Amino acid sequence: MDLLRNEARFAVRSLARRPGFTTVCVLTLGLGIGANTAIFTVVKGVLLEPLPFIDPGGLVVVGTTRSDPGSGLGSMSLPDLVDLKREAGSLATLVGYSPVTRTLTGMGDPTLVQVGRVSKGLLSTFRIAPTLGRDILPGESGASAPTLAVIGYGFWLERLGGSADALGRTLRLNGTAYEVVGVAPPDFDFPGGVDVWVPRRIDPEGCGRGCHTWLTIGRLAEGATLAGARTEADAIAARLAEQYPDTN
């Protein structure tokens, strides 16, 4: 220990005599360690740890791109989403979703909750079954969509006591009553932080192709590849660009 203390004092005195050199060394080490930590975190999350879903390699997102480079992946319009799902044989399913915040009333003090407005149920896309009840069905979104809801597992426990009688109960979100038709399984969290999923009430004709408000999640069809799906999506996108130049 005496030797260690002597070496430490010598090192500190040496560094103190050359503050410029010391600063450069510390900054270099800090940048190097920080960059390596950041890179490893990304690699670990993206490549080493699989997504916590069944067959995560089959899950895909679809979005729009703009002509300017580096614009990233943008949201979809509902008519484009519908066209893509109908024409893309490589996609077994494609769901549009739009997270919003709503005020929950009638269950104690008014509370802000995260709501996922969807074009159809998400659970089937992730190949999971609800804990209770059912998922939101195809055809239950649109201008006259029924006011029903699938609730998260945590929400079910906290707000409804984990009761089997939750099905058929009513939630009031921003003053609108929604009937509970299903409870998601414990580990389902998509998009992150959402407490309740409801059909999105939207008129596809009223919003139109220029109204880009949908994020997407989908699953490749059996035997389809990501490369094949990209090629197919590119062809459909080119046709839509030619057919609808004003809004594409």
XYZ file of C-alpha atoms in Angstrom:
248
model
C 0.000 0.000 0.000
C 2.922 2.371 0.715
C 4.273 1.744 -2.775
C 0.837 2.348 -4.265
C 0.471 5.656 -2.378
C 3.909 6.807 -3.522
C 3.139 5.938 -7.143
C -0.184 7.797 -6.929
C 1.497 10.925 -5.493
C 4.151 10.827 -8.204
C 1.491 10.472 -10.922
C -0.558 13.387 -9.548
C 2.526 15.646 -9.302
C 3.602 14.721 -12.836
C 0.165 15.478 -14.252
C -0.081 18.741 -12.290
C 3.204 19.950 -13.802
C 1.822 19.452 -17.348
C -1.826 20.625 -17.228
C -2.151 20.905 -21.003
C -1.016 17.335 -21.575
C -3.256 16.142 -18.719
C -6.310 17.871 -20.180
C -5.728 16.359 -23.627
C -5.305 12.873 -22.111
C -8.478 13.135 -20.017
C -10.529 14.460 -22.938
C -9.174 11.773 -25.269
C -9.963 9.018 -22.784
C -13.403 10.476 -22.110
C -14.296 10.701 -25.792
C -12.978 7.228 -26.510
C -14.788 5.588 -23.608
C -18.004 7.507 -24.327
C -18.005 6.642 -28.031
C -17.310 2.969 -27.375
C -20.024 2.816 -24.722
C -22.555 4.439 -27.064
C -21.673 2.115 -29.959
C -21.863 -0.978 -27.765
C -25.233 0.133 -26.364
C -26.648 0.439 -29.888
C -25.140 -2.861 -31.041
C -26.406 -4.635 -27.929
C -29.934 -3.263 -28.309
C -30.209 -3.716 -32.083
C -28.129 -6.802 -32.864
C -27.473 -8.799 -29.699
C -30.805 -8.624 -27.886
C -33.855 -9.802 -29.851
C -37.068 -7.813 -29.659
C -39.378 -9.215 -26.950
C -41.903 -10.488 -29.505
C -42.649 -13.757 -31.290
C -40.627 -14.043 -34.525
C -39.330 -10.447 -34.345
C -37.532 -10.862 -37.680
C -40.901 -10.888 -39.426
C -41.971 -7.495 -38.055
C -41.622 -4.491 -40.352
C -42.423 -0.799 -40.393
C -43.436 1.072 -43.513
C -43.186 4.805 -43.986
C -42.885 7.609 -46.496
C -39.743 9.325 -47.725
C -39.269 12.791 -49.152
C -37.161 13.880 -52.074
C -34.611 15.671 -49.877
C -31.903 13.285 -48.591
C -31.707 12.521 -44.897
C -35.359 13.295 -44.246
C -35.893 9.928 -42.548
C -38.962 7.736 -42.520
C -42.224 9.668 -42.311
C -45.801 8.773 -41.428
C -48.363 7.391 -43.873
C -51.720 8.608 -45.114
C -54.635 6.234 -44.604
C -55.437 5.792 -48.341
C -51.796 4.968 -49.105
C -51.720 2.547 -46.183
C -54.880 0.823 -47.460
C -53.500 0.592 -51.009
C -50.200 -0.828 -49.821
C -51.838 -3.469 -47.642
C -54.217 -4.498 -50.449
C -51.554 -4.746 -53.152
C -48.493 -6.000 -51.246
C -48.585 -9.776 -51.231
C -45.434 -9.847 -49.118
C -47.277 -8.307 -46.148
C -49.489 -10.603 -44.096
C -50.730 -7.647 -42.077
C -50.167 -3.908 -41.793
C -51.614 -1.843 -38.951
C -51.703 1.927 -38.707
C -51.451 3.511 -35.265
C -51.405 7.011 -33.868
C -50.533 7.647 -30.170
C -52.354 10.499 -28.404
C -53.014 11.679 -24.857
C -56.569 11.600 -23.516
C -58.173 12.523 -20.173
C -59.675 9.595 -18.275
C -62.641 10.499 -16.056
C -65.085 8.519 -13.951
C -62.369 6.498 -12.179
C -61.263 8.800 -9.411
C -59.522 12.060 -10.218
C -59.211 12.972 -13.916
C -55.987 11.464 -15.241
C -54.029 11.763 -18.471
C -53.576 8.381 -20.182
C -51.741 7.372 -23.331
C -54.082 6.066 -26.024
C -53.114 4.215 -29.193
C -55.603 4.848 -31.991
C -55.347 1.934 -34.430
C -56.671 0.864 -37.818
C -57.166 -2.689 -36.487
C -55.940 -4.802 -33.597
C -52.237 -4.949 -32.824
C -52.149 -8.208 -30.863
C -52.596 -10.467 -33.876
C -49.706 -8.759 -35.670
C -47.467 -9.589 -32.711
C -48.923 -13.120 -32.585
C -50.106 -12.835 -29.012
C -53.495 -13.481 -27.447
C -55.331 -11.139 -25.085
C -55.507 -12.020 -21.412
C -59.243 -11.420 -21.530
C -61.719 -10.818 -24.327
C -60.601 -10.017 -27.847
C -58.559 -7.694 -29.992
C -59.872 -4.829 -32.133
C -61.117 -6.410 -35.360
C -60.506 -5.410 -38.984
C -63.269 -3.097 -40.099
C -63.724 -1.545 -36.663
C -62.010 1.716 -37.559
C -63.184 4.516 -39.817
C -65.565 7.451 -39.636
C -68.250 5.397 -37.870
C -65.951 3.183 -35.804
C -67.478 1.713 -32.644
C -66.289 3.216 -29.374
C -64.594 0.168 -27.886
C -61.239 -0.350 -26.228
C -58.544 -2.879 -25.400
C -56.822 -1.967 -22.152
C -53.264 -2.637 -21.009
C -52.535 -5.237 -18.330
C -51.185 -2.659 -15.873
C -54.186 -0.401 -16.463
C -56.478 -3.399 -15.840
C -54.818 -4.151 -12.502
C -54.575 -0.552 -11.339
C -57.916 0.801 -12.497
C -60.158 -2.262 -12.540
C -58.520 -4.395 -9.870
C -57.692 -7.190 -12.302
C -61.339 -8.200 -12.300
C -62.727 -10.659 -14.871
C -65.773 -8.381 -14.938
C -63.692 -5.727 -16.722
C -65.158 -6.781 -20.068
C -68.153 -4.637 -20.808
C -67.080 -1.900 -18.403
C -67.021 1.682 -19.668
C -64.063 4.038 -19.919
C -64.646 7.723 -20.476
C -61.885 9.354 -22.533
C -62.236 13.070 -23.283
C -65.922 12.683 -22.469
C -66.548 9.770 -24.879
C -67.588 6.389 -23.464
C -65.637 3.326 -24.660
C -66.646 -0.266 -23.925
C -63.799 -2.552 -22.787
C -63.657 -5.609 -25.072
C -60.196 -6.951 -24.237
C -57.184 -6.900 -21.923
C -53.669 -7.089 -23.392
C -51.168 -9.600 -21.941
C -48.728 -8.486 -19.201
C -45.630 -7.823 -21.326
C -47.284 -6.106 -24.284
C -46.117 -2.496 -24.581
C -46.520 -1.106 -28.078
C -46.216 1.695 -28.810
C -44.321 2.235 -25.571
C -46.314 3.638 -22.658
C -49.791 3.195 -24.169
C -52.518 2.290 -21.634
C -55.518 1.886 -23.946
C -56.008 1.008 -27.618
C -59.101 2.210 -29.490
C -60.221 2.165 -33.143
C -59.370 5.436 -34.819
C -62.434 7.306 -35.986
C -61.332 8.968 -39.200
C -62.937 9.584 -42.567
C -60.445 8.478 -45.244
C -62.072 10.747 -47.804
C -62.063 13.759 -45.492
C -58.416 13.495 -44.498
C -57.112 12.330 -47.861
C -53.712 11.274 -49.149
C -52.047 14.492 -48.114
C -52.836 13.852 -44.445
C -49.872 11.843 -43.126
C -50.843 10.861 -39.576
C -50.273 7.096 -39.362
C -47.273 5.180 -38.105
C -47.261 1.500 -39.052
C -46.284 -1.943 -37.850
C -46.732 -5.058 -39.959
C -45.615 -8.621 -40.459
C -44.186 -10.303 -43.521
C -46.228 -13.042 -45.141
C -45.078 -16.637 -44.809
C -42.062 -17.163 -47.064
C -41.679 -13.460 -47.907
C -38.336 -11.696 -47.481
C -37.547 -8.153 -46.427
C -35.762 -7.517 -49.746
C -38.793 -8.751 -51.679
C -41.131 -6.602 -49.591
C -38.972 -3.526 -50.247
C -39.012 -4.172 -53.988
C -42.770 -4.600 -53.942
C -43.293 -1.470 -51.835
C -41.046 0.548 -54.190
C -43.168 -0.487 -57.166
C -46.416 0.420 -55.397
C -44.933 3.734 -54.245
C -43.879 4.603 -57.797
C -47.394 3.952 -59.053
C -48.943 6.059 -56.274
C -46.500 8.886 -56.995
C -47.551 8.895 -60.625
C -51.256 8.557 -59.882
C -51.395 11.169 -57.080
C -48.609 13.701 -57.785
C -50.215 16.549 -55.849
C -50.301 14.782 -52.509
C -47.629 12.107 -52.830
